[in-house]
Amino acid sequence: MSLGDKIKNAGEEALGKVKEGVGKLTDNESLQAEGQADQASANTKQAGEKVKDTAKDVFGS
């Protein structure tokens, strides 16, 4: 995973946490759900990048 991808995914996850927190504070279920979805998306991307990195290590590509 490139450093740029790591930073982008971490930023997306952080933004999701902020959205979720603001949603909880303002009792906005839609914003809270959107924040959770952003976090899930970032985590999925991070997992995919880890799989790619592992495959590169195993297969030497």
mmCIF file as gemmi writes it, N, C-alpha and C atoms, coordinates in Angstrom:
data_model
loop_
_atom_site.group_PDB
_atom_site.id
_atom_site.type_symbol
_atom_site.label_atom_id
_atom_site.label_alt_id
_atom_site.label_comp_id
_atom_site.label_asym_id
_atom_site.label_entity_id
_atom_site.label_seq_id
_atom_site.pdbx_PDB_ins_code
_atom_site.Cartn_x
_atom_site.Cartn_y
_atom_site.Cartn_z
_atom_site.occupancy
_atom_site.B_iso_or_equiv
_atom_site.pdbx_formal_charge
_atom_site.auth_seq_id
_atom_site.auth_asym_id
_atom_site.pdbx_PDB_model_num
ATOM 1 N N . MET Axp A 1 ? 0.865 -1.164 0 1 0 ? 1 A 1
ATOM 2 C CA . MET Axp A 1 ? 0 0 0 1 0 ? 1 A 1
ATOM 3 C C . MET Axp A 1 ? 0.908 1.221 0 1 0 ? 1 A 1
ATOM 4 N N . SER Axp A 2 ? 0.613 2.131 -0.889 1 0 ? 2 A 1
ATOM 5 C CA . SER Axp A 2 ? 1.427 3.339 -0.941 1 0 ? 2 A 1
ATOM 6 C C . SER Axp A 2 ? 1.089 4.248 0.229 1 0 ? 2 A 1
ATOM 7 N N . LEU Axp A 3 ? 2.021 5.104 0.557 1 0 ? 3 A 1
ATOM 8 C CA . LEU Axp A 3 ? 1.819 6.036 1.658 1 0 ? 3 A 1
ATOM 9 C C . LEU Axp A 3 ? 0.623 6.935 1.391 1 0 ? 3 A 1
ATOM 10 N N . GLY Axp A 4 ? 0.453 7.355 0.155 1 0 ? 4 A 1
ATOM 11 C CA . GLY Axp A 4 ? -0.692 8.202 -0.201 1 0 ? 4 A 1
ATOM 12 C C . GLY Axp A 4 ? -2.021 7.51 0.05 1 0 ? 4 A 1
ATOM 13 N N . ASP Axp A 5 ? -2.088 6.218 -0.288 1 0 ? 5 A 1
ATOM 14 C CA . ASP Axp A 5 ? -3.312 5.445 -0.044 1 0 ? 5 A 1
ATOM 15 C C . ASP Axp A 5 ? -3.58 5.311 1.443 1 0 ? 5 A 1
ATOM 16 N N . LYS Axp A 6 ? -2.508 5.071 2.218 1 0 ? 6 A 1
ATOM 17 C CA . LYS Axp A 6 ? -2.667 4.94 3.662 1 0 ? 6 A 1
ATOM 18 C C . LYS Axp A 6 ? -3.215 6.226 4.264 1 0 ? 6 A 1
ATOM 19 N N . ILE Axp A 7 ? -2.669 7.347 3.833 1 0 ? 7 A 1
ATOM 20 C CA . ILE Axp A 7 ? -3.114 8.646 4.346 1 0 ? 7 A 1
ATOM 21 C C . ILE Axp A 7 ? -4.559 8.916 3.935 1 0 ? 7 A 1
ATOM 22 N N . LYS Axp A 8 ? -4.881 8.632 2.684 1 0 ? 8 A 1
ATOM 23 C CA . LYS Axp A 8 ? -6.245 8.856 2.192 1 0 ? 8 A 1
ATOM 24 C C . LYS Axp A 8 ? -7.255 8.004 2.953 1 0 ? 8 A 1
ATOM 25 N N . ASN Axp A 9 ? -6.93 6.726 3.155 1 0 ? 9 A 1
ATOM 26 C CA . ASN Axp A 9 ? -7.84 5.83 3.867 1 0 ? 9 A 1
ATOM 27 C C . ASN Axp A 9 ? -7.979 6.224 5.334 1 0 ? 9 A 1
ATOM 28 N N . ALA Axp A 10 ? -6.884 6.619 5.952 1 0 ? 10 A 1
ATOM 29 C CA . ALA Axp A 10 ? -6.942 7.055 7.35 1 0 ? 10 A 1
ATOM 30 C C . ALA Axp A 10 ? -7.779 8.327 7.479 1 0 ? 10 A 1
ATOM 31 N N . GLY Axp A 11 ? -7.641 9.219 6.513 1 0 ? 11 A 1
ATOM 32 C CA . GLY Axp A 11 ? -8.441 10.445 6.511 1 0 ? 11 A 1
ATOM 33 C C . GLY Axp A 11 ? -9.92 10.159 6.348 1 0 ? 11 A 1
ATOM 34 N N . GLU Axp A 12 ? -10.235 9.22 5.463 1 0 ? 12 A 1
ATOM 35 C CA . GLU Axp A 12 ? -11.633 8.843 5.256 1 0 ? 12 A 1
ATOM 36 C C . GLU Axp A 12 ? -12.219 8.219 6.525 1 0 ? 12 A 1
ATOM 37 N N . GLU Axp A 13 ? -11.412 7.394 7.184 1 0 ? 13 A 1
ATOM 38 C CA . GLU Axp A 13 ? -11.882 6.769 8.423 1 0 ? 13 A 1
ATOM 39 C C . GLU Axp A 13 ? -12.088 7.833 9.511 1 0 ? 13 A 1
ATOM 40 N N . ALA Axp A 14 ? -11.153 8.76 9.608 1 0 ? 14 A 1
ATOM 41 C CA . ALA Axp A 14 ? -11.275 9.82 10.619 1 0 ? 14 A 1
ATOM 42 C C . ALA Axp A 14 ? -12.499 10.689 10.355 1 0 ? 14 A 1
ATOM 43 N N . LEU Axp A 15 ? -12.729 11.038 9.106 1 0 ? 15 A 1
ATOM 44 C CA . LEU Axp A 15 ? -13.9 11.836 8.755 1 0 ? 15 A 1
ATOM 45 C C . LEU Axp A 15 ? -15.182 11.08 9.103 1 0 ? 15 A 1
ATOM 46 N N . GLY Axp A 16 ? -15.175 9.78 8.867 1 0 ? 16 A 1
ATOM 47 C CA . GLY Axp A 16 ? -16.331 8.963 9.227 1 0 ? 16 A 1
ATOM 48 C C . GLY Axp A 16 ? -16.601 8.978 10.721 1 0 ? 16 A 1
ATOM 49 N N . LYS Axp A 17 ? -15.523 8.934 11.506 1 0 ? 17 A 1
ATOM 50 C CA . LYS Axp A 17 ? -15.683 8.983 12.965 1 0 ? 17 A 1
ATOM 51 C C . LYS Axp A 17 ? -16.251 10.334 13.404 1 0 ? 17 A 1
ATOM 52 N N . VAL Axp A 18 ? -15.786 11.396 12.76 1 0 ? 18 A 1
ATOM 53 C CA . VAL Axp A 18 ? -16.302 12.73 13.086 1 0 ? 18 A 1
ATOM 54 C C . VAL Axp A 18 ? -17.781 12.82 12.737 1 0 ? 18 A 1
ATOM 55 N N . LYS Axp A 19 ? -18.136 12.363 11.545 1 0 ? 19 A 1
ATOM 56 C CA . LYS Axp A 19 ? -19.549 12.392 11.132 1 0 ? 19 A 1
ATOM 57 C C . LYS Axp A 19 ? -20.416 11.592 12.1 1 0 ? 19 A 1
ATOM 58 N N . GLU Axp A 20 ? -19.928 10.419 12.469 1 0 ? 20 A 1
ATOM 59 C CA . GLU Axp A 20 ? -20.694 9.587 13.394 1 0 ? 20 A 1
ATOM 60 C C . GLU Axp A 20 ? -20.87 10.304 14.739 1 0 ? 20 A 1
ATOM 61 N N . GLY Axp A 21 ? -19.8 10.904 15.223 1 0 ? 21 A 1
ATOM 62 C CA . GLY Axp A 21 ? -19.872 11.615 16.502 1 0 ? 21 A 1
ATOM 63 C C . GLY Axp A 21 ? -20.808 12.802 16.46 1 0 ? 21 A 1
ATOM 64 N N . VAL Axp A 22 ? -20.735 13.573 15.383 1 0 ? 22 A 1
ATOM 65 C CA . VAL Axp A 22 ? -21.633 14.73 15.24 1 0 ? 22 A 1
ATOM 66 C C . VAL Axp A 22 ? -23.073 14.243 15.123 1 0 ? 22 A 1
ATOM 67 N N . GLY Axp A 23 ? -23.274 13.15 14.407 1 0 ? 23 A 1
ATOM 68 C CA . GLY Axp A 23 ? -24.615 12.578 14.29 1 0 ? 23 A 1
ATOM 69 C C . GLY Axp A 23 ? -25.184 12.175 15.635 1 0 ? 23 A 1
ATOM 70 N N . LYS Axp A 24 ? -24.327 11.587 16.479 1 0 ? 24 A 1
ATOM 71 C CA . LYS Axp A 24 ? -24.783 11.195 17.82 1 0 ? 24 A 1
ATOM 72 C C . LYS Axp A 24 ? -25.12 12.43 18.649 1 0 ? 24 A 1
ATOM 73 N N . LEU Axp A 25 ? -24.248 13.44 18.589 1 0 ? 25 A 1
ATOM 74 C CA . LEU Axp A 25 ? -24.459 14.65 19.389 1 0 ? 25 A 1
ATOM 75 C C . LEU Axp A 25 ? -25.711 15.417 18.981 1 0 ? 25 A 1
ATOM 76 N N . THR Axp A 26 ? -25.992 15.424 17.693 1 0 ? 26 A 1
ATOM 77 C CA . THR Axp A 26 ? -27.131 16.192 17.181 1 0 ? 26 A 1
ATOM 78 C C . THR Axp A 26 ? -28.381 15.335 16.999 1 0 ? 26 A 1
ATOM 79 N N . ASP Axp A 27 ? -28.278 14.081 17.379 1 0 ? 27 A 1
ATOM 80 C CA . ASP Axp A 27 ? -29.386 13.139 17.235 1 0 ? 27 A 1
ATOM 81 C C . ASP Axp A 27 ? -29.822 12.993 15.775 1 0 ? 27 A 1
ATOM 82 N N . ASN Axp A 28 ? -28.824 13.032 14.881 1 0 ? 28 A 1
ATOM 83 C CA . ASN Axp A 28 ? -29.051 12.917 13.449 1 0 ? 28 A 1
ATOM 84 C C . ASN Axp A 28 ? -28.646 11.502 13.013 1 0 ? 28 A 1
ATOM 85 N N . GLU Axp A 29 ? -29.619 10.612 12.944 1 0 ? 29 A 1
ATOM 86 C CA . GLU Axp A 29 ? -29.328 9.215 12.625 1 0 ? 29 A 1
ATOM 87 C C . GLU Axp A 29 ? -28.755 9.046 11.221 1 0 ? 29 A 1
ATOM 88 N N . SER Axp A 30 ? -29.173 9.886 10.299 1 0 ? 30 A 1
ATOM 89 C CA . SER Axp A 30 ? -28.683 9.802 8.928 1 0 ? 30 A 1
ATOM 90 C C . SER Axp A 30 ? -27.185 10.115 8.868 1 0 ? 30 A 1
ATOM 91 N N . LEU Axp A 31 ? -26.768 11.175 9.546 1 0 ? 31 A 1
ATOM 92 C CA . LEU Axp A 31 ? -25.354 11.549 9.56 1 0 ? 31 A 1
ATOM 93 C C . LEU Axp A 31 ? -24.531 10.492 10.292 1 0 ? 31 A 1
ATOM 94 N N . GLN Axp A 32 ? -25.084 9.957 11.355 1 0 ? 32 A 1
ATOM 95 C CA . GLN Axp A 32 ? -24.408 8.912 12.107 1 0 ? 32 A 1
ATOM 96 C C . GLN Axp A 32 ? -24.189 7.681 11.22 1 0 ? 32 A 1
ATOM 97 N N . ALA Axp A 33 ? -25.212 7.284 10.495 1 0 ? 33 A 1
ATOM 98 C CA . ALA Axp A 33 ? -25.106 6.13 9.595 1 0 ? 33 A 1
ATOM 99 C C . ALA Axp A 33 ? -24.115 6.394 8.472 1 0 ? 33 A 1
ATOM 100 N N . GLU Axp A 34 ? -24.112 7.619 7.954 1 0 ? 34 A 1
ATOM 101 C CA . GLU Axp A 34 ? -23.171 7.977 6.894 1 0 ? 34 A 1
ATOM 102 C C . GLU Axp A 34 ? -21.733 7.869 7.409 1 0 ? 34 A 1
ATOM 103 N N . GLY Axp A 35 ? -21.509 8.315 8.622 1 0 ? 35 A 1
ATOM 104 C CA . GLY Axp A 35 ? -20.185 8.211 9.222 1 0 ? 35 A 1
ATOM 105 C C . GLY Axp A 35 ? -19.748 6.767 9.389 1 0 ? 35 A 1
ATOM 106 N N . GLN Axp A 36 ? -20.655 5.93 9.817 1 0 ? 36 A 1
ATOM 107 C CA . GLN Axp A 36 ? -20.344 4.51 9.963 1 0 ? 36 A 1
ATOM 108 C C . GLN Axp A 36 ? -20.03 3.882 8.61 1 0 ? 36 A 1
ATOM 109 N N . ALA Axp A 37 ? -20.767 4.278 7.596 1 0 ? 37 A 1
ATOM 110 C CA . ALA Axp A 37 ? -20.528 3.75 6.25 1 0 ? 37 A 1
ATOM 111 C C . ALA Axp A 37 ? -19.167 4.197 5.727 1 0 ? 37 A 1
ATOM 112 N N . ASP Axp A 38 ? -18.801 5.453 5.984 1 0 ? 38 A 1
ATOM 113 C CA . ASP Axp A 38 ? -17.484 5.947 5.568 1 0 ? 38 A 1
ATOM 114 C C . ASP Axp A 38 ? -16.365 5.149 6.236 1 0 ? 38 A 1
ATOM 115 N N . GLN Axp A 39 ? -16.547 4.87 7.511 1 0 ? 39 A 1
ATOM 116 C CA . GLN Axp A 39 ? -15.54 4.089 8.233 1 0 ? 39 A 1
ATOM 117 C C . GLN Axp A 39 ? -15.43 2.675 7.666 1 0 ? 39 A 1
ATOM 118 N N . ALA Axp A 40 ? -16.558 2.063 7.389 1 0 ? 40 A 1
ATOM 119 C CA . ALA Axp A 40 ? -16.559 0.709 6.831 1 0 ? 40 A 1
ATOM 120 C C . ALA Axp A 40 ? -15.883 0.687 5.463 1 0 ? 40 A 1
ATOM 121 N N . SER Axp A 41 ? -16.151 1.701 4.666 1 0 ? 41 A 1
ATOM 122 C CA . SER Axp A 41 ? -15.533 1.793 3.345 1 0 ? 41 A 1
ATOM 123 C C . SER Axp A 41 ? -14.02 1.916 3.457 1 0 ? 41 A 1
ATOM 124 N N . ALA Axp A 42 ? -13.567 2.773 4.352 1 0 ? 42 A 1
ATOM 125 C CA . ALA Axp A 42 ? -12.127 2.958 4.546 1 0 ? 42 A 1
ATOM 126 C C . ALA Axp A 42 ? -11.477 1.67 5.043 1 0 ? 42 A 1
ATOM 127 N N . ASN Axp A 43 ? -12.138 0.987 5.959 1 0 ? 43 A 1
ATOM 128 C CA . ASN Axp A 43 ? -11.589 -0.266 6.478 1 0 ? 43 A 1
ATOM 129 C C . ASN Axp A 43 ? -11.512 -1.332 5.4 1 0 ? 43 A 1
ATOM 130 N N . THR Axp A 44 ? -12.506 -1.379 4.523 1 0 ? 44 A 1
ATOM 131 C CA . THR Axp A 44 ? -12.503 -2.339 3.423 1 0 ? 44 A 1
ATOM 132 C C . THR Axp A 44 ? -11.351 -2.044 2.464 1 0 ? 44 A 1
ATOM 133 N N . LYS Axp A 45 ? -11.148 -0.763 2.158 1 0 ? 45 A 1
ATOM 134 C CA . LYS Axp A 45 ? -10.043 -0.378 1.275 1 0 ? 45 A 1
ATOM 135 C C . LYS Axp A 45 ? -8.703 -0.744 1.9 1 0 ? 45 A 1
ATOM 136 N N . GLN Axp A 46 ? -8.553 -0.5 3.199 1 0 ? 46 A 1
ATOM 137 C CA . GLN Axp A 46 ? -7.31 -0.826 3.886 1 0 ? 46 A 1
ATOM 138 C C . GLN Axp A 46 ? -7.059 -2.335 3.849 1 0 ? 46 A 1
ATOM 139 N N . ALA Axp A 47 ? -8.1 -3.122 4.056 1 0 ? 47 A 1
ATOM 140 C CA . ALA Axp A 47 ? -7.955 -4.579 4.018 1 0 ? 47 A 1
ATOM 141 C C . ALA Axp A 47 ? -7.544 -5.041 2.622 1 0 ? 47 A 1
ATOM 142 N N . GLY Axp A 48 ? -8.143 -4.462 1.591 1 0 ? 48 A 1
ATOM 143 C CA . GLY Axp A 48 ? -7.79 -4.81 0.218 1 0 ? 48 A 1
ATOM 144 C C . GLY Axp A 48 ? -6.344 -4.48 -0.1 1 0 ? 48 A 1
ATOM 145 N N . GLU Axp A 49 ? -5.885 -3.346 0.366 1 0 ? 49 A 1
ATOM 146 C CA . GLU Axp A 49 ? -4.493 -2.953 0.138 1 0 ? 49 A 1
ATOM 147 C C . GLU Axp A 49 ? -3.539 -3.894 0.871 1 0 ? 49 A 1
ATOM 148 N N . LYS Axp A 50 ? -3.92 -4.344 2.054 1 0 ? 50 A 1
ATOM 149 C CA . LYS Axp A 50 ? -3.081 -5.29 2.803 1 0 ? 50 A 1
ATOM 150 C C . LYS Axp A 50 ? -2.98 -6.621 2.068 1 0 ? 50 A 1
ATOM 151 N N . VAL Axp A 51 ? -4.083 -7.057 1.457 1 0 ? 51 A 1
ATOM 152 C CA . VAL Axp A 51 ? -4.068 -8.293 0.674 1 0 ? 51 A 1
ATOM 153 C C . VAL Axp A 51 ? -3.12 -8.134 -0.507 1 0 ? 51 A 1
ATOM 154 N N . LYS Axp A 52 ? -3.177 -6.994 -1.182 1 0 ? 52 A 1
ATOM 155 C CA . LYS Axp A 52 ? -2.266 -6.744 -2.311 1 0 ? 52 A 1
ATOM 156 C C . LYS Axp A 52 ? -0.818 -6.764 -1.853 1 0 ? 52 A 1
ATOM 157 N N . ASP Axp A 53 ? -0.535 -6.124 -0.714 1 0 ? 53 A 1
ATOM 158 C CA . ASP Axp A 53 ? 0.838 -6.093 -0.197 1 0 ? 53 A 1
ATOM 159 C C . ASP Axp A 53 ? 1.332 -7.491 0.14 1 0 ? 53 A 1
ATOM 160 N N . THR Axp A 54 ? 0.453 -8.289 0.745 1 0 ? 54 A 1
ATOM 161 C CA . THR Axp A 54 ? 0.819 -9.653 1.109 1 0 ? 54 A 1
ATOM 162 C C . THR Axp A 54 ? 1.089 -10.488 -0.146 1 0 ? 54 A 1
ATOM 163 N N . ALA Axp A 55 ? 0.256 -10.317 -1.157 1 0 ? 55 A 1
ATOM 164 C CA . ALA Axp A 55 ? 0.455 -11.065 -2.402 1 0 ? 55 A 1
ATOM 165 C C . ALA Axp A 55 ? 1.784 -10.683 -3.055 1 0 ? 55 A 1
ATOM 166 N N . LYS Axp A 56 ? 2.121 -9.402 -2.997 1 0 ? 56 A 1
ATOM 167 C CA . LYS Axp A 56 ? 3.409 -8.966 -3.556 1 0 ? 56 A 1
ATOM 168 C C . LYS Axp A 56 ? 4.558 -9.612 -2.798 1 0 ? 56 A 1
ATOM 169 N N . ASP Axp A 57 ? 4.432 -9.701 -1.474 1 0 ? 57 A 1
ATOM 170 C CA . ASP Axp A 57 ? 5.486 -10.314 -0.667 1 0 ? 57 A 1
ATOM 171 C C . ASP Axp A 57 ? 5.622 -11.812 -0.971 1 0 ? 57 A 1
ATOM 172 N N . VAL Axp A 58 ? 4.492 -12.474 -1.133 1 0 ? 58 A 1
ATOM 173 C CA . VAL Axp A 58 ? 4.493 -13.918 -1.369 1 0 ? 58 A 1
ATOM 174 C C . VAL Axp A 58 ? 4.972 -14.249 -2.766 1 0 ? 58 A 1
ATOM 175 N N . PHE Axp A 59 ? 4.471 -13.526 -3.749 1 0 ? 59 A 1
ATOM 176 C CA . PHE Axp A 59 ? 4.776 -13.852 -5.144 1 0 ? 59 A 1
ATOM 177 C C . PHE Axp A 59 ? 5.911 -13.024 -5.723 1 0 ? 59 A 1
ATOM 178 N N . GLY Axp A 60 ? 6.4 -12.057 -4.987 1 0 ? 60 A 1
ATOM 179 C CA . GLY Axp A 60 ? 7.535 -11.263 -5.429 1 0 ? 60 A 1
ATOM 180 C C . GLY Axp A 60 ? 7.274 -10.364 -6.61 1 0 ? 60 A 1
ATOM 181 N N . SER Axp A 61 ? 6.052 -9.999 -6.841 1 0 ? 61 A 1
ATOM 182 C CA . SER Axp A 61 ? 5.724 -9.135 -7.986 1 0 ? 61 A 1
ATOM 183 C C . SER Axp A 61 ? 5.809 -7.703 -7.616 1 0 ? 61 A 1
